[in-house]
Coordinates of N, CA and C in Angstrom, one line a residue:
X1 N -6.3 18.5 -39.3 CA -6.2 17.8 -38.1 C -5.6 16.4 -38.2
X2 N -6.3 15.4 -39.4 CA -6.0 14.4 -39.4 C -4.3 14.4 -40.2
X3 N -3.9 15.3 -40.4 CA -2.5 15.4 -41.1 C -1.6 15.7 -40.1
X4 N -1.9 16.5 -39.2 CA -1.3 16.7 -38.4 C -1.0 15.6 -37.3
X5 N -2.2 14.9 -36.6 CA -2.3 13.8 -36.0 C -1.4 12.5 -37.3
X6 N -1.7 12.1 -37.8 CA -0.5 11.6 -38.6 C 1.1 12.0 -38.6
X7 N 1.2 12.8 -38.8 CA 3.0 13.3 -38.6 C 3.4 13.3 -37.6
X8 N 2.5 13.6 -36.3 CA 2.6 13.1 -34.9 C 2.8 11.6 -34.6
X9 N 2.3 11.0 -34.9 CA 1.9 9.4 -34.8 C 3.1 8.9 -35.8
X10 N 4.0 9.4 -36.9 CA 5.1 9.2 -37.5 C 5.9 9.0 -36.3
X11 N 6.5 10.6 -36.3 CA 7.8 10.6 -35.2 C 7.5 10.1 -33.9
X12 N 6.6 9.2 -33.6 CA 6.9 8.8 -32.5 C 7.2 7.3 -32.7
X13 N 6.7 6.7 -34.0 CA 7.3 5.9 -34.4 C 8.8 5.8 -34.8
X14 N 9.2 6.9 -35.2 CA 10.3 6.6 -35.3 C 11.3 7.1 -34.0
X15 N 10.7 7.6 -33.1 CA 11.3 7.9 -32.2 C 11.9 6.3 -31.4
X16 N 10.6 5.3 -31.4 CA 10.5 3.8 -31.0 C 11.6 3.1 -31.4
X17 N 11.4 3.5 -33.1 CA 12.4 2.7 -34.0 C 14.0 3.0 -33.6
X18 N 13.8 4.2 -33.4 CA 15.5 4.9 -32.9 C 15.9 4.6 -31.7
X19 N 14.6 4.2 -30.9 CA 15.8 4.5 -29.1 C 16.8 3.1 -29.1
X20 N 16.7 2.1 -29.8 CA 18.5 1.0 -29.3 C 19.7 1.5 -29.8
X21 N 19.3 2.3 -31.2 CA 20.7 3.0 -31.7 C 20.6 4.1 -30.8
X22 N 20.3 4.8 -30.2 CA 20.3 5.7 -29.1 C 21.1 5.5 -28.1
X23 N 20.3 4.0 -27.5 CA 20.9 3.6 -26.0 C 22.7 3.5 -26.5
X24 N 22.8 2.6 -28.2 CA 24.1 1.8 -28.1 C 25.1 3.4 -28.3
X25 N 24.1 4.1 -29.1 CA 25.5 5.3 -29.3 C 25.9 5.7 -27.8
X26 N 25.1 6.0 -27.1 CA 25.1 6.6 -25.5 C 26.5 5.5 -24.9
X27 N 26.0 4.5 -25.1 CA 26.9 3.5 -24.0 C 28.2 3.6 -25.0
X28 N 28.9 3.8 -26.3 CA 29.9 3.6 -26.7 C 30.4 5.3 -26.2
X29 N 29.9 6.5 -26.1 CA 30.3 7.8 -25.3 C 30.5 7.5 -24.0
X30 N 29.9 6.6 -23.3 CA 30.3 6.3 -21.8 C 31.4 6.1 -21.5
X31 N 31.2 4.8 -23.0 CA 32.9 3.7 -22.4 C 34.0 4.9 -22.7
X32 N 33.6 5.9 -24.0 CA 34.7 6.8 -24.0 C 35.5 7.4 -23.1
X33 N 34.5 7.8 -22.4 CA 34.4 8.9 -20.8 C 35.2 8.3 -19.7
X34 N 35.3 6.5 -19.9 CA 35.6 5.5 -18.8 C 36.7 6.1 -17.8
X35 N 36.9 7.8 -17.3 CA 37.8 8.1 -16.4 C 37.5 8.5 -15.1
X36 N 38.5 8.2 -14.1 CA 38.6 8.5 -12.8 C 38.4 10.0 -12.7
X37 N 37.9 10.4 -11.4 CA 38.5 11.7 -10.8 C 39.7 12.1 -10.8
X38 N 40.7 11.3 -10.5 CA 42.4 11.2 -10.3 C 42.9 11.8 -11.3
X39 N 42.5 10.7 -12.7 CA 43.0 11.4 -13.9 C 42.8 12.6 -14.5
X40 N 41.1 12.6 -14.2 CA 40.7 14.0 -15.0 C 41.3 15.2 -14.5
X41 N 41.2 15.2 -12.8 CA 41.9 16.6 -12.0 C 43.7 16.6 -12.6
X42 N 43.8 15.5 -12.8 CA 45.7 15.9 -13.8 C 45.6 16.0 -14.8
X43 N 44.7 15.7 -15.8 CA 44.9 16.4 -17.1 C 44.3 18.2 -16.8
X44 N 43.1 18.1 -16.1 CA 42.4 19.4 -16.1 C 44.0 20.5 -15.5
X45 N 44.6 20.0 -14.4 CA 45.3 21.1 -14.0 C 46.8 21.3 -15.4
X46 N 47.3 20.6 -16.3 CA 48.2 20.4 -16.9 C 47.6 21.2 -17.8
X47 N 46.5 21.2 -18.0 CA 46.0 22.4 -19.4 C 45.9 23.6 -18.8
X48 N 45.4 23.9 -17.6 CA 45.5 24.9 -16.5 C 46.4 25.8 -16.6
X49 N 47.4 25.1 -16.4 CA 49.0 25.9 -16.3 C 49.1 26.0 -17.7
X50 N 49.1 26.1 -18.8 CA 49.2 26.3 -20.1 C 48.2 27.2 -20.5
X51 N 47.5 27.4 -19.9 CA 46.0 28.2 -20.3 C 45.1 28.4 -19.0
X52 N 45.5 29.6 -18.5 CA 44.5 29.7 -16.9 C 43.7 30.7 -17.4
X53 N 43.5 31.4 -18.5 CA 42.5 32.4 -18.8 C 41.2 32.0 -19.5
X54 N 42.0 31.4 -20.1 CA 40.3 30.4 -20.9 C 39.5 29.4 -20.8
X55 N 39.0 29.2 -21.7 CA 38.0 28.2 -21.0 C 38.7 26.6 -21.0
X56 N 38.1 25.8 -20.6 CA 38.9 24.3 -20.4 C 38.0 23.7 -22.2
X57 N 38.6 23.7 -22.8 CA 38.7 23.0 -24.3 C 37.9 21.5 -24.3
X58 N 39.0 20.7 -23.8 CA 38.0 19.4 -23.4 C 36.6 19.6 -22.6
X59 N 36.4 20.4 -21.9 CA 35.3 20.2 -21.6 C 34.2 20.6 -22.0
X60 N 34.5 22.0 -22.7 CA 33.1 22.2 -23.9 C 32.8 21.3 -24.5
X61 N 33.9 20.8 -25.1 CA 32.9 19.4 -25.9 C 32.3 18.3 -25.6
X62 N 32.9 18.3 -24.4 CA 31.9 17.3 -23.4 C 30.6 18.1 -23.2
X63 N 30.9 19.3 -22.3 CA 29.2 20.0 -22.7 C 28.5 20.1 -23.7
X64 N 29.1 20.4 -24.8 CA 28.2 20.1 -26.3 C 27.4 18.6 -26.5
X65 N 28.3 17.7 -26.5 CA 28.1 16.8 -26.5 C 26.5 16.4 -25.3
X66 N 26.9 16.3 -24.5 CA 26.0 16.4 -23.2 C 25.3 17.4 -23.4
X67 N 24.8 18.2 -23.7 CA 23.6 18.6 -24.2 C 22.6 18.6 -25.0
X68 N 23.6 18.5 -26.1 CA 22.8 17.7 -27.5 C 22.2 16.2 -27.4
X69 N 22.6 15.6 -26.4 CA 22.0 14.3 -26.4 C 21.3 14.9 -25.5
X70 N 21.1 15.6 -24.6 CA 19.9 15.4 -23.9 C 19.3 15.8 -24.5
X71 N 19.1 17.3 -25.4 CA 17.9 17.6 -26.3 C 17.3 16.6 -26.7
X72 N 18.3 15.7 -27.3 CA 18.0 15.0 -28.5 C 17.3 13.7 -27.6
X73 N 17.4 13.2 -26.4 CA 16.9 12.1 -25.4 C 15.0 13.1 -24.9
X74 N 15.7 14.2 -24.9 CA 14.0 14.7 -24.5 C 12.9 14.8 -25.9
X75 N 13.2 15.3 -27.0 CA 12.1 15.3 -27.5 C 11.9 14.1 -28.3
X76 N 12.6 12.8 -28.7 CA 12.0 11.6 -28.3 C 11.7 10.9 -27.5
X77 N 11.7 11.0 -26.0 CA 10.4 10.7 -24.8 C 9.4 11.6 -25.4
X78 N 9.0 13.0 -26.1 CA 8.2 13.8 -25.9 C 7.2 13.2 -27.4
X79 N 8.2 13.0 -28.2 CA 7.7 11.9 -29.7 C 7.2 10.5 -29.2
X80 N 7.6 10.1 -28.0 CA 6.9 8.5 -28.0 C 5.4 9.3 -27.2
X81 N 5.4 10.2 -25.8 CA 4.6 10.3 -25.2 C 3.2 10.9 -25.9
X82 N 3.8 11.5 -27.4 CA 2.5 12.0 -28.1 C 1.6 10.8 -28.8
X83 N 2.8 9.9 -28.8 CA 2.1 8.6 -29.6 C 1.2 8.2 -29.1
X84 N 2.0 7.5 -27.6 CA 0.9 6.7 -26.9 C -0.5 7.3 -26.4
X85 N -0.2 8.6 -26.1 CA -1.8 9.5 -26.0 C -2.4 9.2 -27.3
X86 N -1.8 9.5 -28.3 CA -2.9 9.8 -29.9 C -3.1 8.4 -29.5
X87 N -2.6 7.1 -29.5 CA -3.1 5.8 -28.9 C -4.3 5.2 -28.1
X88 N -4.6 6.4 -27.4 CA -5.9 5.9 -26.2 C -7.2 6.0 -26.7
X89 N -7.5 4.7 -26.4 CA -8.9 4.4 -27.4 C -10.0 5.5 -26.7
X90 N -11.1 6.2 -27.1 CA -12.1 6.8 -27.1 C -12.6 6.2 -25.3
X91 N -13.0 7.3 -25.1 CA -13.9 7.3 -23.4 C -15.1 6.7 -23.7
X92 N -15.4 5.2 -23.3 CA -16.7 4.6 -23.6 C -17.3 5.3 -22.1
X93 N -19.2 4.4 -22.3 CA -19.8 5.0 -21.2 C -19.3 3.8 -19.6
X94 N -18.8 4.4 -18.8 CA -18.8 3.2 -17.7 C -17.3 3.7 -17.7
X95 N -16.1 4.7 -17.8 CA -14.7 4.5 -17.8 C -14.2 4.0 -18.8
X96 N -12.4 4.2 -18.6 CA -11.5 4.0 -20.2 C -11.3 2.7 -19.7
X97 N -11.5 1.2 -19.9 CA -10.9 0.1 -18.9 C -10.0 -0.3 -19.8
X98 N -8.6 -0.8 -19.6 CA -7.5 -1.1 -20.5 C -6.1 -0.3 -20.6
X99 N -7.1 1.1 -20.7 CA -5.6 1.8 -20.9 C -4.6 2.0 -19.6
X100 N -4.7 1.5 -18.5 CA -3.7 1.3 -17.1 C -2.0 1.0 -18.1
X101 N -1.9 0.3 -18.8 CA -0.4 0.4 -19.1 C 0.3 1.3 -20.3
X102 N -0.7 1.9 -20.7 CA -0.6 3.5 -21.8 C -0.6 4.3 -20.7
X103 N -1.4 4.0 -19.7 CA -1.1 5.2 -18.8 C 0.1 5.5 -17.5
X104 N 0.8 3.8 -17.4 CA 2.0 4.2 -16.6 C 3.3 4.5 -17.6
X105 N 3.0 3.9 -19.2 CA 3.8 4.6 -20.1 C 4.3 6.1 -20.4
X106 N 3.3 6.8 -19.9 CA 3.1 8.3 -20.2 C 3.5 8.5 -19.1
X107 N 3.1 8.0 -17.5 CA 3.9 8.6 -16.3 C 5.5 8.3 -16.5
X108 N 6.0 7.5 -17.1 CA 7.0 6.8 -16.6 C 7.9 7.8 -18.0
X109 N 7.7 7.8 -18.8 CA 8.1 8.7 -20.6 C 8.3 10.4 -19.5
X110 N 6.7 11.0 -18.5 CA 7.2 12.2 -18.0 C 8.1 12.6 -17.1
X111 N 8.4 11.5 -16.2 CA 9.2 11.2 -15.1 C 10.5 11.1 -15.4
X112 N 10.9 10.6 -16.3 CA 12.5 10.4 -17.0 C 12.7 11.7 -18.1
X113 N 11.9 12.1 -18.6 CA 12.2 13.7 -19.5 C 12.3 14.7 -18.3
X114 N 11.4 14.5 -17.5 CA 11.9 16.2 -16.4 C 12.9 15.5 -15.6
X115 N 13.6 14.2 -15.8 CA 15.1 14.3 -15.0 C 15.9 14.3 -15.8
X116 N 15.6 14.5 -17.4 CA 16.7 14.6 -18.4 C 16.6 16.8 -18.3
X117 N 16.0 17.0 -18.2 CA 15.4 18.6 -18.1 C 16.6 19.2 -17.5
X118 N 16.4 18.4 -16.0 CA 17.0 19.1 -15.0 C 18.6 19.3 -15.3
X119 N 19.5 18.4 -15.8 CA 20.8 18.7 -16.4 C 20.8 20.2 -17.3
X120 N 20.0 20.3 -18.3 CA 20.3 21.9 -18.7 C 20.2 22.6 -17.9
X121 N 20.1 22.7 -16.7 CA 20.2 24.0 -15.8 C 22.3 24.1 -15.4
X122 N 22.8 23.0 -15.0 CA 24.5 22.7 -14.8 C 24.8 23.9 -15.6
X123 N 25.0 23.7 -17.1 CA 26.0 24.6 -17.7 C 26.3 26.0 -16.9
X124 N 24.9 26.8 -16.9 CA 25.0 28.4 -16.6 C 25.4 28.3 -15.6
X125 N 24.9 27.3 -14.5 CA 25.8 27.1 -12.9 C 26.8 27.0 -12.6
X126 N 27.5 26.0 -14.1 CA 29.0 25.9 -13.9 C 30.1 27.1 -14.5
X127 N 29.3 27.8 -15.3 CA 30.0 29.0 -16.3 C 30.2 30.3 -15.2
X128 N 29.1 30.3 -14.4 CA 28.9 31.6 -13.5 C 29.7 31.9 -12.4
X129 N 29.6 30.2 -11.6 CA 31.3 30.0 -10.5 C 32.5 30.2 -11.4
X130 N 32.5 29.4 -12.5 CA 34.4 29.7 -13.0 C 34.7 31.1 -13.5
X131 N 34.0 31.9 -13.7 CA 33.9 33.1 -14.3 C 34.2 34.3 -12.4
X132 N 34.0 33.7 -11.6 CA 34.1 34.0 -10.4 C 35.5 33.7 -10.0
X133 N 35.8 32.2 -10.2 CA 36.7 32.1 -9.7 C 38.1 32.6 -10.8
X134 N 38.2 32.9 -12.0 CA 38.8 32.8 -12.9 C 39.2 34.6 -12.5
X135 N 38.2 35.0 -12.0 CA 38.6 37.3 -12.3 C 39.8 37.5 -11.4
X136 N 39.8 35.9 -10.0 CA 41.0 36.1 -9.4 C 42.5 35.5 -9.5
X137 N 42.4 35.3 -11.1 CA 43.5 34.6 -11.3 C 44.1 35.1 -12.6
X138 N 43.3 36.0 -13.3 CA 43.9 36.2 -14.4 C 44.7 37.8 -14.4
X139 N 45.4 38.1 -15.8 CA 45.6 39.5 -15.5 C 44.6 40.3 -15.7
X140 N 44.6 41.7 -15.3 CA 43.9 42.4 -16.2 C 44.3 43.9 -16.6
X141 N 43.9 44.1 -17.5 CA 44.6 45.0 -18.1 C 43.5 46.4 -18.7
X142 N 44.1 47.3 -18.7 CA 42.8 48.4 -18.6 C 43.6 49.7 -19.6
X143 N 43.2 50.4 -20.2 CA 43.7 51.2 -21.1 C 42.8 52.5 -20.7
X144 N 44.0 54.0 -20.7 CA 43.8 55.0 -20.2 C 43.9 56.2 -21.4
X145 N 43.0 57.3 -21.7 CA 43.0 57.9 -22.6 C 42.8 59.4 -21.9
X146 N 44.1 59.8 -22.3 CA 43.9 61.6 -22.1 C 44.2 62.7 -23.1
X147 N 43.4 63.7 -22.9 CA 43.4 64.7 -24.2 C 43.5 65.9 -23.4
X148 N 44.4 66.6 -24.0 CA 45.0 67.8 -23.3 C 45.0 69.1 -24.4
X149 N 44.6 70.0 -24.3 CA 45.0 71.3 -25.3 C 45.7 71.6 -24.8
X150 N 47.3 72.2 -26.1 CA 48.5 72.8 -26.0 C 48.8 74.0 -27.1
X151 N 49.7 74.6 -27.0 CA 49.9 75.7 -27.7 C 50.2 75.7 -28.6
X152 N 49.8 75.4 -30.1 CA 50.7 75.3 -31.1 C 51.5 76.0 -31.5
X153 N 51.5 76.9 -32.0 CA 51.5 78.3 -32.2 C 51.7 79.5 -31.3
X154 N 52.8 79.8 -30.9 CA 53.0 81.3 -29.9 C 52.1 82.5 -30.9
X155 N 52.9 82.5 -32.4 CA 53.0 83.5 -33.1 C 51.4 83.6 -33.3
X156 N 50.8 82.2 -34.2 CA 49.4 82.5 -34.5 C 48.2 82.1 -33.4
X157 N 48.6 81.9 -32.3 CA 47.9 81.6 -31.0 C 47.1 80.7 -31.4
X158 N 47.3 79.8 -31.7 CA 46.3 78.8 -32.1 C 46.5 77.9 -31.2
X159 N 45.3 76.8 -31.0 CA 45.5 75.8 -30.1 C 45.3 74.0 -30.2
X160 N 45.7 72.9 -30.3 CA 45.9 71.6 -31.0 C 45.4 71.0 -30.0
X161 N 45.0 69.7 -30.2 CA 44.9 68.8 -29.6 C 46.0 67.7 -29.6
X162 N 46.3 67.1 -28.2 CA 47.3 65.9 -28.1 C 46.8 65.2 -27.3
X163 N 47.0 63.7 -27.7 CA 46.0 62.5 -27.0 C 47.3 61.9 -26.7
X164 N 47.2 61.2 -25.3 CA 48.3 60.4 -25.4 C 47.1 58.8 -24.2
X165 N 47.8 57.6 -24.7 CA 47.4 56.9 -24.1 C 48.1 56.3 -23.5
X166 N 47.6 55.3 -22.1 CA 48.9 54.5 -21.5 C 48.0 53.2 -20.7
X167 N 48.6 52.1 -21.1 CA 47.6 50.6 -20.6 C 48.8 50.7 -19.2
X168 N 48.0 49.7 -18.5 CA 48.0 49.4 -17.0 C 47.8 47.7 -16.8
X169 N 48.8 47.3 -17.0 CA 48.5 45.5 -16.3 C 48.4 45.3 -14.9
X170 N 47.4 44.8 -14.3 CA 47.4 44.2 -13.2 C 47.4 43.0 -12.6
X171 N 48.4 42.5 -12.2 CA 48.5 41.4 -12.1 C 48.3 40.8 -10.5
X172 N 46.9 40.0 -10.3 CA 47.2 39.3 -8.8 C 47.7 38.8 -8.2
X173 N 47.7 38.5 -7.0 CA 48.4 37.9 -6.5 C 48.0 36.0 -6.4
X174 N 48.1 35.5 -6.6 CA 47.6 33.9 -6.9 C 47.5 33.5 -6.0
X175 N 46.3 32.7 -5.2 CA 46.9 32.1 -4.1 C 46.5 30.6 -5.0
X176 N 47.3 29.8 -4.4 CA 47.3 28.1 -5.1 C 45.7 28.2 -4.9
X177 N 44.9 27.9 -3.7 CA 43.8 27.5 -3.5 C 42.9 27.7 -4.9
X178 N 43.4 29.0 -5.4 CA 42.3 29.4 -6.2 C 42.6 29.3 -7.8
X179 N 43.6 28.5 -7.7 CA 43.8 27.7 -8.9 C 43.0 26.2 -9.0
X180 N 43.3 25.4 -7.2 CA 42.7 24.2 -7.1 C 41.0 24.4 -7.1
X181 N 40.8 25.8 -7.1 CA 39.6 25.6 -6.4 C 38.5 25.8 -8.3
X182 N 39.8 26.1 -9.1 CA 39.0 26.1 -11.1 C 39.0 24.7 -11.3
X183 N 40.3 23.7 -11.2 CA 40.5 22.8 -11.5 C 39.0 21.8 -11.2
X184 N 39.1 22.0 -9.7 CA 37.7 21.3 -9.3 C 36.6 21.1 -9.7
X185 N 36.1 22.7 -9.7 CA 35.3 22.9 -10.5 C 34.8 22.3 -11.8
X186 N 36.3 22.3 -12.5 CA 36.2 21.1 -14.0 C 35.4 19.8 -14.2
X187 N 36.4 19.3 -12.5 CA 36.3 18.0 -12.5 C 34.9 17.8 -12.3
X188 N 34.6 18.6 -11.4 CA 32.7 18.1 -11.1 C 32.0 18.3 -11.8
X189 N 32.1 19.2 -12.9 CA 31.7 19.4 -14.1 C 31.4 18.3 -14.8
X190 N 32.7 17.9 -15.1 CA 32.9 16.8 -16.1 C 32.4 15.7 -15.7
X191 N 32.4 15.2 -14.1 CA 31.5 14.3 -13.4 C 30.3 14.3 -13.4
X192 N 29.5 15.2 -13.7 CA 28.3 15.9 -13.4 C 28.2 15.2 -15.2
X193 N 28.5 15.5 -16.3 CA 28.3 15.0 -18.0 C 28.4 13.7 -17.8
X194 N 29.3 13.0 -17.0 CA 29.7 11.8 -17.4 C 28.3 11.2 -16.8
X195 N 27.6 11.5 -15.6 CA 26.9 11.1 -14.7 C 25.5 11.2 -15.9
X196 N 25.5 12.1 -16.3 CA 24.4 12.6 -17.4 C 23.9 12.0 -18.3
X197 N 25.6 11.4 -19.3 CA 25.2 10.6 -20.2 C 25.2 9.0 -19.5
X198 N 25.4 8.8 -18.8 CA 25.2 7.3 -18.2 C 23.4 7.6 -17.6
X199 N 23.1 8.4 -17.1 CA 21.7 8.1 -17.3 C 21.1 8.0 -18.1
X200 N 21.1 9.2 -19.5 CA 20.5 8.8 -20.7 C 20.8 7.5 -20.7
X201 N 21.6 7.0 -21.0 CA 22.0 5.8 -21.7 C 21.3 4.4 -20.9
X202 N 21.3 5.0 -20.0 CA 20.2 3.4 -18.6 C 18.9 3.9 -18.9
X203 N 18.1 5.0 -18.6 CA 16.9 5.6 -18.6 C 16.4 4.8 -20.3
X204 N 17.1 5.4 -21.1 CA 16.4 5.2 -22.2 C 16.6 3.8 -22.2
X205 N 17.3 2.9 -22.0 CA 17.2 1.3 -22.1 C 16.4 1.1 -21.5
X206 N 15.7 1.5 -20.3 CA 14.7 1.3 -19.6 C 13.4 1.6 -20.1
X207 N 13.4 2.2 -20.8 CA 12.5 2.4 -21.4 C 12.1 2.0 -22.8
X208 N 12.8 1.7 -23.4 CA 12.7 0.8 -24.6 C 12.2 -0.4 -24.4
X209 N 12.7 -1.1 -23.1 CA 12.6 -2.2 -22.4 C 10.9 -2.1 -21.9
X210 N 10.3 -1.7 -21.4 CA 9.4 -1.5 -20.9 C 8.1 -1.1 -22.2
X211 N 8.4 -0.3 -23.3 CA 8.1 -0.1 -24.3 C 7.9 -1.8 -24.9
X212 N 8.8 -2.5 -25.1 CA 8.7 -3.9 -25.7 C 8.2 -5.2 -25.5
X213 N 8.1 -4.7 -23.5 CA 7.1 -5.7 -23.4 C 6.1 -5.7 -23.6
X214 N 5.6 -4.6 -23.8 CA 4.0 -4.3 -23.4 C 3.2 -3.5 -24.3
X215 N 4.5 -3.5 -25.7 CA 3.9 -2.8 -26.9 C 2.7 -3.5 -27.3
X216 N 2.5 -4.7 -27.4 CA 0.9 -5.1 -27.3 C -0.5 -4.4 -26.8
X217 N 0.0 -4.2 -25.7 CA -1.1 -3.5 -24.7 C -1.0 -2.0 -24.8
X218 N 0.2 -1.2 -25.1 CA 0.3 -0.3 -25.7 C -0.4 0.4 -26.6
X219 N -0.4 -0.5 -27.8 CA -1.3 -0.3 -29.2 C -2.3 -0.6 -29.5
X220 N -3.0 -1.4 -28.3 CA -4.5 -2.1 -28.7 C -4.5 -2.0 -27.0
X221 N -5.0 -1.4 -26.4 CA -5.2 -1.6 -25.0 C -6.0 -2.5 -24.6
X222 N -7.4 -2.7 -25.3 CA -8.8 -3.5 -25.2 C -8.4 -4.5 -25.3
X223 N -7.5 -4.8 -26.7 CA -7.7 -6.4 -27.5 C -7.6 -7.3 -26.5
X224 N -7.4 -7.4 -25.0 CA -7.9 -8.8 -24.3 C -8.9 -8.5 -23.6
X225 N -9.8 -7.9 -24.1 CA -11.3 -7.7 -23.5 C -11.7 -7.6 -22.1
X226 N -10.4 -6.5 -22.3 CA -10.7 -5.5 -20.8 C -10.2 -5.9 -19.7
X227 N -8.8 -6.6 -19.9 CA -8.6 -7.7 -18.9 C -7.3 -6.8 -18.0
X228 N -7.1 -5.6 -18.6 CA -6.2 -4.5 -17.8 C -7.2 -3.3 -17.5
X229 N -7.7 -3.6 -15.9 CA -8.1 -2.3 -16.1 C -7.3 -1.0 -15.8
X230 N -8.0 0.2 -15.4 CA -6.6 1.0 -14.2 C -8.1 1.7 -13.5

């Protein structure tokens, strides 16, 4: 137990140690991102027309990207919030008095992880509409297989098999809308990551921030003789 409570009480230290390189990698991906709607909907449709069957290229890696940082943003809130628990001094008789700022630490650490949560639900939402909108724009093509017995043989009456097969393209009818209506999709997409990693990137400064002032009271909740209650 005590080994385990130690390895816990590690990674949340270094979870501490890590969140400014966190915040700064987050804000140098933001400034990357630094684009308009305007732009993105003209690049998104220019790759469009070059590629309307597949998936949009740039933007998986923006989804990779944006998701891996959120993993990686949730289970260090989840590494600091184990800390500051393993932190709270023993239940004397009369109430815990002190721990009030370990304990808006832990509200405030759960409150910003279940709104980093909520972004992994986007992807499957956004894959399910383009996948909708995409069956009306693409070809499709279907392959037909028939097998027929014929005569081989008059003399030895014998009988063969012949397979013959024959594909079928079908191609839609396009209406524009439903080209503007993938593109968009992109874009809000891509709006929706950009929006994502700019909150990582504030949330967790906020939180480091808030972590630093009060890491005193954090780590010794008592040491001013009880002069925080909750």
């Amino acid at each position: 137990m005590d080994k385990l409570t130690a390895q816990a009480k590690e990674r949340g230290e270094k979870a501490m140690v890590q969140l400014p390189n966190d915040v700064v990698r987050l804000a140098k991906i933001c400034d990357e991102l630094a684009k308009g709607p305007a732009e993105i909907e003209k690049d998104f449709a220019a790759d469009f027309e070059k590629n309307s069957s597949g998936v949009n290229e740039k933007l998986m890696k923006l989804k990779t990207v944006t998701v891996q940082e959120t993993l990686s943003a949730v289970k260090s809130l989840k590494d600091l919030s184990t800390l500051i628990t393993l932190l709270v001094p023993e239940i004397h008789d009369g109430g815990n008095f002190g721990v009030g700022i370990q304990l808006q630490a832990l509200k405030t650490l759960k409150e910003t992880r279940e709104g980093f949560e909520k972004f992994l639900e986007e992807p499957t939402s956004y894959h399910e509409k383009r996948a909708g909108f995409l069956e009306k724009v693409v070809e499709k093509t279907s392959m037909e297989s028939k097998t027929s017995n014929v005569l081989e043989s008059i003399e030895k009456e014998k009988t063969g098999t012949s397979k013959s097969e024959s594909t079928t393209v079908s191609k839609p009818f396009v209406l524009e809308d439903s080209k503007e209506a993938i593109v968009a999709l992109d874009v809000k997409f891509y709006c929706k990551c950009q929006a994502a990693l700019s909150e990582l990137r504030d949330s967790l400064l906020f939180v480091g921030d808030f972590i630093k002032k009060n890491e005193s009271k954090i780590r010794t909740p008592r040491s001013s003789g009880g002069g925080y209650g909750y």
